[in-house]
Structures are given as C-alpha cells and as structure tokens.
PDB file of C-alpha atoms in Angstrom:
ATOM      1  CA  GLY A   1      18.427  13.360   1.440  1.00 85.00           C
ATOM      2  CA  ALA A   2      16.567  16.049   3.303  1.00 92.00           C
ATOM      3  CA  ASP A   3      13.178  14.399   2.801  1.00 91.00           C
ATOM      4  CA  ALA A   4      14.350  11.099   4.269  1.00 91.00           C
ATOM      5  CA  LEU A   5      15.844  12.881   7.273  1.00 89.00           C
ATOM      6  CA  ARG A   6      12.684  14.962   7.843  1.00 90.00           C
ATOM      7  CA  LEU A   7      10.516  11.826   7.667  1.00 89.00           C
ATOM      8  CA  THR A   8      12.823  10.021  10.090  1.00 87.00           C
ATOM      9  CA  LEU A   9      12.681  12.830  12.625  1.00 84.00           C
ATOM     10  CA  ILE A  10       8.881  13.054  12.636  1.00 85.00           C
ATOM     11  CA  THR A  11       7.969   9.346  12.645  1.00 83.00           C
ATOM     12  CA  GLY A  12       7.898   7.307  15.821  1.00 69.00           C
ATOM     13  CA  ASN A  13       8.473  10.296  18.026  1.00 65.00           C
ATOM     14  CA  ALA A  14       6.162  11.479  20.776  1.00 63.00           C
ATOM     15  CA  PRO A  15       6.192  15.168  21.744  1.00 64.00           C
ATOM     16  CA  GLY A  16       8.480  15.890  24.674  1.00 68.00           C
ATOM     17  CA  ASN A  17      10.470  12.678  24.379  1.00 71.00           C
ATOM     18  CA  ASP A  18      14.097  12.352  23.403  1.00 73.00           C
ATOM     19  CA  MET A  19      14.788  10.251  20.355  1.00 75.00           C
ATOM     20  CA  ARG A  20      17.854   8.194  19.523  1.00 77.00           C
ATOM     21  CA  PHE A  21      19.242   8.637  16.048  1.00 75.00           C
ATOM     22  CA  TYR A  22      19.642   5.459  14.024  1.00 78.00           C
ATOM     23  CA  TYR A  23      20.975   5.393  10.483  1.00 86.00           C
ATOM     24  CA  GLU A  24      18.699   2.404   9.817  1.00 87.00           C
ATOM     25  CA  ARG A  25      15.646   4.628  10.289  1.00 87.00           C
ATOM     26  CA  VAL A  26      17.035   7.127   7.779  1.00 90.00           C
ATOM     27  CA  GLU A  27      17.624   4.239   5.360  1.00 93.00           C
ATOM     28  CA  ASN A  28      14.017   3.114   5.836  1.00 92.00           C
ATOM     29  CA  SER A  29      12.832   6.632   5.055  1.00 93.00           C
ATOM     30  CA  ARG A  30      15.074   6.704   1.982  1.00 95.00           C
ATOM     31  CA  ASN A  31      13.584   3.397   0.885  1.00 95.00           C
ATOM     32  CA  PHE A  32      10.117   4.884   1.275  1.00 95.00           C
ATOM     33  CA  ALA A  33      11.100   7.870  -0.876  1.00 95.00           C
ATOM     34  CA  ASN A  34      12.367   5.413  -3.507  1.00 96.00           C
ATOM     35  CA  LYS A  35       9.090   3.492  -3.310  1.00 96.00           C
ATOM     36  CA  VAL A  36       7.081   6.687  -3.904  1.00 97.00           C
ATOM     37  CA  TRP A  37       9.393   7.704  -6.743  1.00 96.00           C
ATOM     38  CA  ASN A  38       9.214   4.295  -8.440  1.00 96.00           C
ATOM     39  CA  ALA A  39       5.423   4.086  -8.114  1.00 97.00           C
ATOM     40  CA  SER A  40       5.173   7.541  -9.652  1.00 97.00           C
ATOM     41  CA  ARG A  41       7.466   6.607 -12.533  1.00 97.00           C
ATOM     42  CA  PHE A  42       5.405   3.476 -13.147  1.00 96.00           C
ATOM     43  CA  ILE A  43       2.198   5.524 -13.330  1.00 96.00           C
ATOM     44  CA  MET A  44       3.755   8.163 -15.609  1.00 96.00           C
ATOM     45  CA  MET A  45       5.191   5.456 -17.857  1.00 96.00           C
ATOM     46  CA  ASN A  46       1.755   3.886 -18.281  1.00 95.00           C
ATOM     47  CA  MET A  47       0.082   7.264 -18.895  1.00 94.00           C
ATOM     48  CA  GLU A  48       2.542   8.200 -21.618  1.00 93.00           C
ATOM     49  CA  GLY A  49       0.769   8.895 -24.890  1.00 90.00           C
ATOM     50  CA  LYS A  50      -2.692   8.425 -23.376  1.00 91.00           C
ATOM     51  CA  GLU A  51      -5.318  11.002 -22.543  1.00 91.00           C
ATOM     52  CA  VAL A  52      -6.721  10.057 -19.164  1.00 92.00           C
ATOM     53  CA  THR A  53     -10.287  11.216 -18.595  1.00 93.00           C
ATOM     54  CA  THR A  54     -12.553  11.059 -15.566  1.00 95.00           C
ATOM     55  CA  PRO A  55     -14.482   7.778 -15.787  1.00 95.00           C
ATOM     56  CA  ALA A  56     -18.181   7.389 -15.079  1.00 94.00           C
ATOM     57  CA  ALA A  57     -18.974   5.805 -11.713  1.00 94.00           C
ATOM     58  CA  ASN A  58     -20.086   2.563 -13.369  1.00 95.00           C
ATOM     59  CA  GLU A  59     -16.733   2.303 -15.198  1.00 95.00           C
ATOM     60  CA  LEU A  60     -14.777   2.009 -11.963  1.00 96.00           C
ATOM     61  CA  ALA A  61     -13.899  -1.544 -10.966  1.00 95.00           C
ATOM     62  CA  PRO A  62     -14.498  -2.682  -7.370  1.00 96.00           C
ATOM     63  CA  VAL A  63     -10.768  -2.407  -6.682  1.00 96.00           C
ATOM     64  CA  ASP A  64     -10.827   1.236  -7.875  1.00 96.00           C
ATOM     65  CA  LYS A  65     -13.707   1.995  -5.540  1.00 96.00           C
ATOM     66  CA  TRP A  66     -11.865   0.232  -2.712  1.00 96.00           C
ATOM     67  CA  ILE A  67      -8.687   2.323  -3.006  1.00 97.00           C
ATOM     68  CA  LEU A  68     -10.681   5.551  -3.420  1.00 97.00           C
ATOM     69  CA  SER A  69     -12.630   4.680  -0.273  1.00 96.00           C
ATOM     70  CA  LYS A  70      -9.393   3.972   1.608  1.00 97.00           C
ATOM     71  CA  LEU A  71      -7.997   7.302   0.398  1.00 97.00           C
ATOM     72  CA  ASN A  72     -11.137   9.135   1.518  1.00 97.00           C
ATOM     73  CA  THR A  73     -10.815   7.640   5.010  1.00 97.00           C
ATOM     74  CA  LEU A  74      -7.106   8.493   5.054  1.00 97.00           C
ATOM     75  CA  VAL A  75      -7.860  12.130   4.186  1.00 97.00           C
ATOM     76  CA  LYS A  76     -10.258  12.378   7.130  1.00 97.00           C
ATOM     77  CA  ASP A  77      -7.885  10.675   9.572  1.00 97.00           C
ATOM     78  CA  VAL A  78      -4.774  12.614   8.537  1.00 97.00           C
ATOM     79  CA  THR A  79      -6.606  15.938   8.564  1.00 97.00           C
ATOM     80  CA  ASP A  80      -7.955  15.208  12.049  1.00 96.00           C
ATOM     81  CA  ASN A  81      -4.484  14.165  13.273  1.00 94.00           C
ATOM     82  CA  MET A  82      -2.840  17.259  11.852  1.00 94.00           C
ATOM     83  CA  GLU A  83      -5.456  19.550  13.353  1.00 94.00           C
ATOM     84  CA  SER A  84      -4.702  17.909  16.719  1.00 93.00           C
ATOM     85  CA  PHE A  85      -0.941  18.350  16.121  1.00 89.00           C
ATOM     86  CA  GLU A  86      -0.442  14.567  16.078  1.00 89.00           C
ATOM     87  CA  LEU A  87       2.065  14.871  13.244  1.00 90.00           C
ATOM     88  CA  GLY A  88       3.854  11.571  13.791  1.00 89.00           C
ATOM     89  CA  ILE A  89       0.579   9.645  13.790  1.00 91.00           C
ATOM     90  CA  ALA A  90      -0.594  11.445  10.648  1.00 94.00           C
ATOM     91  CA  VAL A  91       2.544  10.707   8.643  1.00 94.00           C
ATOM     92  CA  GLN A  92       2.562   7.074   9.788  1.00 94.00           C
ATOM     93  CA  LYS A  93      -0.938   6.676   8.355  1.00 96.00           C
ATOM     94  CA  VAL A  94       0.155   8.210   5.045  1.00 97.00           C
ATOM     95  CA  TYR A  95       3.254   6.002   5.015  1.00 96.00           C
ATOM     96  CA  ASP A  96       1.237   2.836   5.668  1.00 96.00           C
ATOM     97  CA  PHE A  97      -1.352   3.745   3.045  1.00 97.00           C
ATOM     98  CA  ILE A  98       1.185   4.492   0.309  1.00 97.00           C
ATOM     99  CA  TRP A  99       3.436   1.529   1.024  1.00 95.00           C
ATOM    100  CA  ASP A 100       0.927  -1.176   1.909  1.00 95.00           C
ATOM    101  CA  GLU A 101      -2.398  -0.395   0.279  1.00 96.00           C
ATOM    102  CA  PHE A 102      -1.447   1.697  -2.736  1.00 97.00           C
ATOM    103  CA  CYS A 103       1.902   0.258  -3.838  1.00 95.00           C
ATOM    104  CA  ASP A 104       1.751  -3.314  -2.568  1.00 94.00           C
ATOM    105  CA  TRP A 105      -1.913  -3.972  -3.300  1.00 96.00           C
ATOM    106  CA  TYR A 106      -3.594  -1.571  -5.673  1.00 96.00           C
ATOM    107  CA  ILE A 107      -0.807  -1.093  -8.206  1.00 96.00           C
ATOM    108  CA  GLU A 108      -0.252  -4.840  -8.376  1.00 95.00           C
ATOM    109  CA  MET A 109      -3.983  -5.509  -8.817  1.00 96.00           C
ATOM    110  CA  VAL A 110      -4.396  -3.071 -11.726  1.00 96.00           C
ATOM    111  CA  LYS A 111      -1.356  -4.140 -13.743  1.00 95.00           C
ATOM    112  CA  PRO A 112      -3.366  -6.650 -15.839  1.00 94.00           C
ATOM    113  CA  ARG A 113      -5.843  -3.884 -16.715  1.00 93.00           C
ATOM    114  CA  LEU A 114      -3.035  -1.526 -17.690  1.00 93.00           C
ATOM    115  CA  TYR A 115      -1.460  -4.077 -19.989  1.00 92.00           C
ATOM    116  CA  ASN A 116      -4.789  -5.050 -21.614  1.00 87.00           C
ATOM    117  CA  SER A 117      -5.107  -2.666 -24.546  1.00 83.00           C
ATOM    118  CA  ASP A 118      -8.356  -4.334 -25.655  1.00 87.00           C
ATOM    119  CA  ASP A 119     -10.367  -2.761 -22.820  1.00 89.00           C
ATOM    120  CA  ALA A 120      -9.694   0.979 -23.108  1.00 90.00           C
ATOM    121  CA  VAL A 121     -12.498   1.898 -20.667  1.00 93.00           C
ATOM    122  CA  SER A 122     -11.082  -0.242 -17.859  1.00 94.00           C
ATOM    123  CA  GLN A 123      -7.554   0.919 -18.640  1.00 95.00           C
ATOM    124  CA  ASN A 124      -8.635   4.584 -18.473  1.00 95.00           C
ATOM    125  CA  ALA A 125     -10.446   4.010 -15.159  1.00 96.00           C
ATOM    126  CA  ALA A 126      -7.340   2.345 -13.707  1.00 96.00           C
ATOM    127  CA  LEU A 127      -5.036   5.143 -14.898  1.00 96.00           C
ATOM    128  CA  TRP A 128      -7.389   7.848 -13.617  1.00 97.00           C
ATOM    129  CA  THR A 129      -7.605   6.128 -10.226  1.00 97.00           C
ATOM    130  CA  LEU A 130      -3.826   5.692 -10.040  1.00 97.00           C
ATOM    131  CA  LYS A 131      -3.244   9.354 -10.846  1.00 96.00           C
ATOM    132  CA  THR A 132      -5.987  10.645  -8.529  1.00 96.00           C
ATOM    133  CA  VAL A 133      -4.882   8.569  -5.559  1.00 97.00           C
ATOM    134  CA  LEU A 134      -1.208   9.388  -6.076  1.00 97.00           C
ATOM    135  CA  LEU A 135      -1.844  13.139  -6.336  1.00 97.00           C
ATOM    136  CA  ASP A 136      -3.927  13.212  -3.147  1.00 97.00           C
ATOM    137  CA  ALA A 137      -1.445  10.983  -1.312  1.00 97.00           C
ATOM    138  CA  LEU A 138       1.368  13.329  -2.353  1.00 97.00           C
ATOM    139  CA  LYS A 139      -0.584  16.283  -0.953  1.00 97.00           C
ATOM    140  CA  LEU A 140      -0.948  14.463   2.366  1.00 97.00           C
ATOM    141  CA  LEU A 141       2.759  13.575   2.366  1.00 97.00           C
ATOM    142  CA  HIS A 142       3.973  17.018   1.288  1.00 96.00           C
ATOM    143  CA  PRO A 143       4.333  18.605   4.756  1.00 94.00           C
ATOM    144  CA  TYR A 144       6.819  15.862   5.635  1.00 94.00           C
ATOM    145  CA  MET A 145       8.621  15.280   2.336  1.00 96.00           C
ATOM    146  CA  PRO A 146       8.343  18.549   0.408  1.00 95.00           C
ATOM    147  CA  PHE A 147      11.049  18.088  -2.205  1.00 96.00           C
ATOM    148  CA  ILE A 148      10.127  14.734  -3.713  1.00 96.00           C
ATOM    149  CA  THR A 149       6.385  15.438  -3.544  1.00 96.00           C
ATOM    150  CA  GLU A 150       6.788  18.786  -5.337  1.00 95.00           C
ATOM    151  CA  GLU A 151       8.864  17.224  -8.096  1.00 96.00           C
ATOM    152  CA  ILE A 152       6.473  14.338  -8.703  1.00 96.00           C
ATOM    153  CA  PHE A 153       3.367  16.541  -8.455  1.00 95.00           C
ATOM    154  CA  CYS A 154       4.627  19.039 -11.027  1.00 95.00           C
ATOM    155  CA  THR A 155       5.765  16.273 -13.382  1.00 94.00           C
ATOM    156  CA  LEU A 156       2.544  14.245 -13.113  1.00 93.00           C
ATOM    157  CA  GLN A 157       0.075  17.033 -13.797  1.00 93.00           C
ATOM    158  CA  SER A 158       0.043  20.470 -15.416  1.00 88.00           C
ATOM    159  CA  VAL A 159      -3.206  21.941 -14.065  1.00 90.00           C
ATOM    160  CA  GLU A 160      -1.858  23.255 -10.757  1.00 90.00           C
ATOM    161  CA  GLU A 161       1.369  25.248 -10.556  1.00 91.00           C
ATOM    162  CA  SER A 162       2.698  23.797  -7.306  1.00 94.00           C
ATOM    163  CA  ILE A 163       1.714  21.298  -4.643  1.00 93.00           C
ATOM    164  CA  MET A 164       2.363  24.009  -2.039  1.00 92.00           C
ATOM    165  CA  ILE A 165      -0.596  26.056  -3.228  1.00 91.00           C
ATOM    166  CA  SER A 166      -2.822  23.188  -4.330  1.00 91.00           C
ATOM    167  CA  LYS A 167      -6.072  22.420  -2.559  1.00 92.00           C
ATOM    168  CA  TRP A 168      -5.803  20.066   0.421  1.00 93.00           C
ATOM    169  CA  PRO A 169      -7.796  16.846  -0.163  1.00 94.00           C
ATOM    170  CA  GLU A 170     -11.237  16.887   1.442  1.00 93.00           C
ATOM    171  CA  PHE A 171     -13.166  14.035   3.030  1.00 94.00           C
ATOM    172  CA  THR A 172     -16.489  13.309   1.324  1.00 91.00           C
ATOM    173  CA  ALA A 173     -19.192  11.594   3.339  1.00 86.00           C
ATOM    174  CA  ASP A 174     -21.118   9.120   1.224  1.00 69.00           C
TER     175      ASP A 174
END
C-alpha cells in the first residue's frame, strides 16, 4: 500500500544519495504496517467492554513505567531529529521502538495482567499504558504512514477528531 511505499522511501536513505528500489524493503514495510495493525487490534480487543481510566502513579507496574520512560525519550529524540530534517533517522527510531520495545517486549510482558481478571487495578493500568503508548507512537509515525495511523487513531479513541490535528507528543523532563 501507499504507507508501506512511503516508509520504504524514507528509511535508510541519506539526503542527496540515490537509492536502489528493492521489493523486499517494501515487503518489510508492509510487515511493519501489519505489526502495528495487529498490535492495535490486540489492544482494542482487550479494551472491549472496559472503561479504561488514568491510573494513579503507584498503580503503574515497573514495566509500565519502563515503557512510558522509553516513549518519553523517543518523543524527545524524534522531535529533535525532525526539527533537524533527519527524517530517515527519526522514522527508524519510531520503527525500532514500536517493533522491538512495544510489540516484542511490552505487549508480551503485560499479557498475564490483561488475562488476570482478579486484579482490576493492574489490568486497568496495563490497558491505559498500552493505549497511551500506542496513541503517542501513532502520532510519531503519522508523518510517514498517514493512512494506517489515522484509521487506528480514530478507531482507538473518540476524544480527538483526527490524528492530523491532534497535539504532538511532548517530552517531559523528570
């Protein structure tokens, strides 16, 4: 699709250099779009029928704090890269964060909490963290993959009308 092609053309390319076109790179970008889509469906499936509220700081598990810290650092780095017009570097950081840290680590680590209906506080904190991190990651990814990010963003939440006019994530110094 268009998003996979856009991602392919911006990643691994330095300004002023020619780039060879490889279908394998487009397939990798398509696989990434599928990964984002599947992670989003997993989160929406687990949120179904539940009212997710903002947890108190002491209700967040160490793994929740870890991924939120990683996201905060990512926001700073990507914003700095984009302001310096280092677009390929910025999207690579978003790609690595979503694929490696969010999907491969965090989602897998919170699954036991999501399936444990006896601890509603921990389950709510995990769902809130999943939703918060995904929404901010989608905002960071949106300039590169506008179609899939818009669709997921509008399906996942109803507060903001569109990801295009939503507030850009901001770094918070602790």
